[in-house]
């Protein structure tokens, strides 16, 4: 795990996360079995809406690290929402894995030639997103600091 931290700095983790999220948003509208894009299907918009939480967390993380600021309740709330988004990422990863493993069931049907290459690429991107999310949370703990629940309101001046 330490070798991953040496390879991916906090900046490269943020930029790679943004690139992976954008690619997965595009591929979320793609149908593997039909080789078409479905823009009018409401289910396809769950992942892009969920990634807004991730984009917000990445922005706040970058800002906090560059400005050398400490954690605050807003960042804590965004990170807790990111944990929920992470569960959706795990679900999407398992969904694409089940789609890929169902390939043998449809051998007698016409399956596009792009099924396996794109399916494996999307699966690898989902796995990479899971790893990058964990890395981003690790960099938050390491570079921005822990959330101190007992100390949260001690820096607020109530007389202002």
CSV table of C-alpha atoms in Angstrom, one decimal:
chain,number,residue,atom,x,y,z
A,1,UNK,CA,0.0,0.0,0.0
A,2,UNK,CA,2.9,2.4,0.7
A,3,UNK,CA,4.1,2.0,-2.9
A,4,UNK,CA,0.7,3.3,-4.1
A,5,UNK,CA,1.2,6.4,-1.9
A,6,UNK,CA,4.7,6.9,-3.4
A,7,UNK,CA,3.4,6.6,-7.0
A,8,UNK,CA,0.2,8.7,-6.6
A,9,UNK,CA,0.6,12.1,-4.8
A,10,UNK,CA,-2.4,13.9,-3.5
A,11,UNK,CA,-2.5,16.1,-6.6
A,12,UNK,CA,-2.3,13.2,-9.1
A,13,UNK,CA,-4.9,11.3,-7.0
A,14,UNK,CA,-7.3,14.3,-7.4
A,15,UNK,CA,-6.7,14.8,-11.1
A,16,UNK,CA,-6.9,11.0,-11.9
A,17,UNK,CA,-10.1,10.8,-9.9
A,18,UNK,CA,-11.6,13.6,-11.9
A,19,UNK,CA,-10.6,11.9,-15.2
A,20,UNK,CA,-11.9,8.5,-14.1
A,21,UNK,CA,-15.2,10.1,-12.9
A,22,UNK,CA,-15.7,11.9,-16.2
A,23,UNK,CA,-15.0,8.7,-18.2
A,24,UNK,CA,-17.4,6.7,-16.0
A,25,UNK,CA,-20.1,9.3,-16.4
A,26,UNK,CA,-19.9,8.9,-20.1
A,27,UNK,CA,-19.8,5.1,-20.0
A,28,UNK,CA,-22.8,5.1,-17.6
A,29,UNK,CA,-25.0,6.0,-20.5
A,30,UNK,CA,-23.5,3.2,-22.7
A,31,UNK,CA,-25.3,-0.1,-23.1
A,32,UNK,CA,-22.9,-3.0,-23.3
A,33,UNK,CA,-25.3,-5.5,-24.8
A,34,UNK,CA,-26.7,-3.1,-27.5
A,35,UNK,CA,-23.6,-0.9,-28.2
A,36,UNK,CA,-25.8,2.2,-27.9
A,37,UNK,CA,-26.0,5.2,-25.7
A,38,UNK,CA,-29.2,5.7,-23.7
A,39,UNK,CA,-29.7,9.3,-22.7
A,40,UNK,CA,-33.4,9.1,-21.8
A,41,UNK,CA,-33.2,6.3,-19.3
A,42,UNK,CA,-33.6,7.7,-15.8
A,43,UNK,CA,-31.5,5.0,-14.1
A,44,UNK,CA,-28.4,6.2,-16.0
A,45,UNK,CA,-28.5,9.5,-14.1
A,46,UNK,CA,-28.0,8.1,-10.6
A,47,UNK,CA,-24.2,7.8,-11.0
A,48,UNK,CA,-23.6,11.3,-12.5
A,49,UNK,CA,-25.7,12.9,-9.7
A,50,UNK,CA,-23.8,10.8,-7.1
A,51,UNK,CA,-20.4,12.0,-8.6
A,52,UNK,CA,-21.3,15.6,-7.7
A,53,UNK,CA,-20.6,14.7,-4.1
A,54,UNK,CA,-17.3,13.3,-5.1
A,55,UNK,CA,-16.4,16.3,-7.2
A,56,UNK,CA,-17.3,18.6,-4.2
A,57,UNK,CA,-15.1,16.5,-1.9
A,58,UNK,CA,-12.2,16.6,-4.3
A,59,UNK,CA,-12.5,20.4,-4.6
A,60,UNK,CA,-12.7,20.9,-0.8
A,61,UNK,CA,-9.7,18.5,-0.3
A,62,UNK,CA,-7.6,20.4,-2.8
A,63,UNK,CA,-8.5,23.8,-1.3
A,64,UNK,CA,-7.8,22.6,2.3
A,65,UNK,CA,-4.4,21.1,1.4
A,66,UNK,CA,-3.3,24.1,-0.7
A,67,UNK,CA,-4.5,26.7,1.9
A,68,UNK,CA,-3.1,24.6,4.8
A,69,UNK,CA,-6.5,24.7,6.6
A,70,UNK,CA,-7.9,22.3,9.2
A,71,UNK,CA,-11.1,20.2,8.8
A,72,UNK,CA,-14.5,21.7,9.5
A,73,UNK,CA,-18.0,20.4,9.9
A,74,UNK,CA,-18.9,21.1,6.2
A,75,UNK,CA,-16.0,18.9,5.0
A,76,UNK,CA,-17.0,16.2,7.5
A,77,UNK,CA,-20.5,16.2,6.1
A,78,UNK,CA,-19.3,16.0,2.5
A,79,UNK,CA,-17.0,13.1,3.4
A,80,UNK,CA,-19.9,11.3,5.1
A,81,UNK,CA,-21.9,11.7,2.0
A,82,UNK,CA,-18.9,10.4,0.0
A,83,UNK,CA,-19.1,7.2,2.1
A,84,UNK,CA,-22.7,6.7,0.8
A,85,UNK,CA,-21.5,7.5,-2.7
A,86,UNK,CA,-18.8,4.9,-2.2
A,87,UNK,CA,-21.4,2.3,-1.5
A,88,UNK,CA,-23.1,3.2,-4.8
A,89,UNK,CA,-19.7,2.8,-6.5
A,90,UNK,CA,-19.3,-0.7,-5.0
A,91,UNK,CA,-22.8,-1.5,-6.3
A,92,UNK,CA,-22.0,-0.2,-9.8
A,93,UNK,CA,-18.7,-2.3,-9.8
A,94,UNK,CA,-20.6,-5.4,-8.8
A,95,UNK,CA,-23.2,-4.7,-11.5
A,96,UNK,CA,-20.6,-4.4,-14.3
A,97,UNK,CA,-18.9,-7.6,-13.0
A,98,UNK,CA,-22.2,-9.5,-13.1
A,99,UNK,CA,-22.8,-8.1,-16.6
A,100,UNK,CA,-19.4,-9.3,-17.7
A,101,UNK,CA,-19.8,-12.8,-16.2
A,102,UNK,CA,-23.1,-13.2,-18.0
A,103,UNK,CA,-21.3,-13.1,-21.4
A,104,UNK,CA,-21.3,-16.9,-21.7
A,105,UNK,CA,-25.1,-17.0,-21.3
A,106,UNK,CA,-25.6,-14.9,-24.5
A,107,UNK,CA,-23.1,-16.8,-26.8
A,108,UNK,CA,-26.0,-17.9,-29.1
A,109,UNK,CA,-27.2,-14.3,-29.4
A,110,UNK,CA,-25.7,-11.4,-31.3
A,111,UNK,CA,-23.4,-9.6,-28.9
A,112,UNK,CA,-21.4,-6.7,-30.1
A,113,UNK,CA,-17.6,-7.2,-30.6
A,114,UNK,CA,-17.0,-4.3,-28.2
A,115,UNK,CA,-18.7,-6.1,-25.3
A,116,UNK,CA,-15.6,-7.6,-23.6
A,117,UNK,CA,-13.1,-4.9,-24.3
A,118,UNK,CA,-15.3,-2.0,-23.2
A,119,UNK,CA,-16.8,-4.1,-20.4
A,120,UNK,CA,-13.4,-4.9,-19.0
A,121,UNK,CA,-12.3,-1.3,-19.4
A,122,UNK,CA,-15.3,0.0,-17.5
A,123,UNK,CA,-14.8,-2.6,-14.8
A,124,UNK,CA,-11.1,-1.5,-14.4
A,125,UNK,CA,-12.2,2.1,-14.2
A,126,UNK,CA,-14.7,1.3,-11.5
A,127,UNK,CA,-12.0,-0.6,-9.5
A,128,UNK,CA,-9.7,2.4,-10.0
A,129,UNK,CA,-12.4,4.7,-8.8
A,130,UNK,CA,-12.7,2.7,-5.6
A,131,UNK,CA,-9.0,2.8,-4.9
A,132,UNK,CA,-8.8,6.5,-5.7
A,133,UNK,CA,-11.6,7.3,-3.4
A,134,UNK,CA,-9.9,5.4,-0.5
A,135,UNK,CA,-6.7,7.3,-1.4
A,136,UNK,CA,-8.4,10.6,-1.3
A,137,UNK,CA,-9.8,9.9,2.1
A,138,UNK,CA,-6.4,8.8,3.3
A,139,UNK,CA,-4.8,12.0,2.0
A,140,UNK,CA,-7.5,14.0,3.9
A,141,UNK,CA,-6.6,12.2,7.1
A,142,UNK,CA,-2.9,12.6,6.5
A,143,UNK,CA,-2.6,16.1,5.2
A,144,UNK,CA,-5.7,18.0,6.4
A,145,UNK,CA,-6.2,16.2,9.7
A,146,UNK,CA,-8.7,14.2,11.7
A,147,UNK,CA,-12.1,15.3,12.6
A,148,UNK,CA,-12.2,16.4,16.3
A,149,UNK,CA,-15.7,16.2,17.5
A,150,UNK,CA,-14.9,17.4,21.0
A,151,UNK,CA,-12.9,20.4,19.7
A,152,UNK,CA,-15.4,21.4,16.9
A,153,UNK,CA,-16.9,24.4,18.6
A,154,UNK,CA,-14.0,25.7,20.6
A,155,UNK,CA,-12.7,28.0,17.8
A,156,UNK,CA,-16.0,29.8,17.4
A,157,UNK,CA,-16.3,33.2,19.0
A,158,UNK,CA,-20.0,33.6,20.0
A,159,UNK,CA,-19.6,37.3,20.7
A,160,UNK,CA,-19.0,38.3,17.1
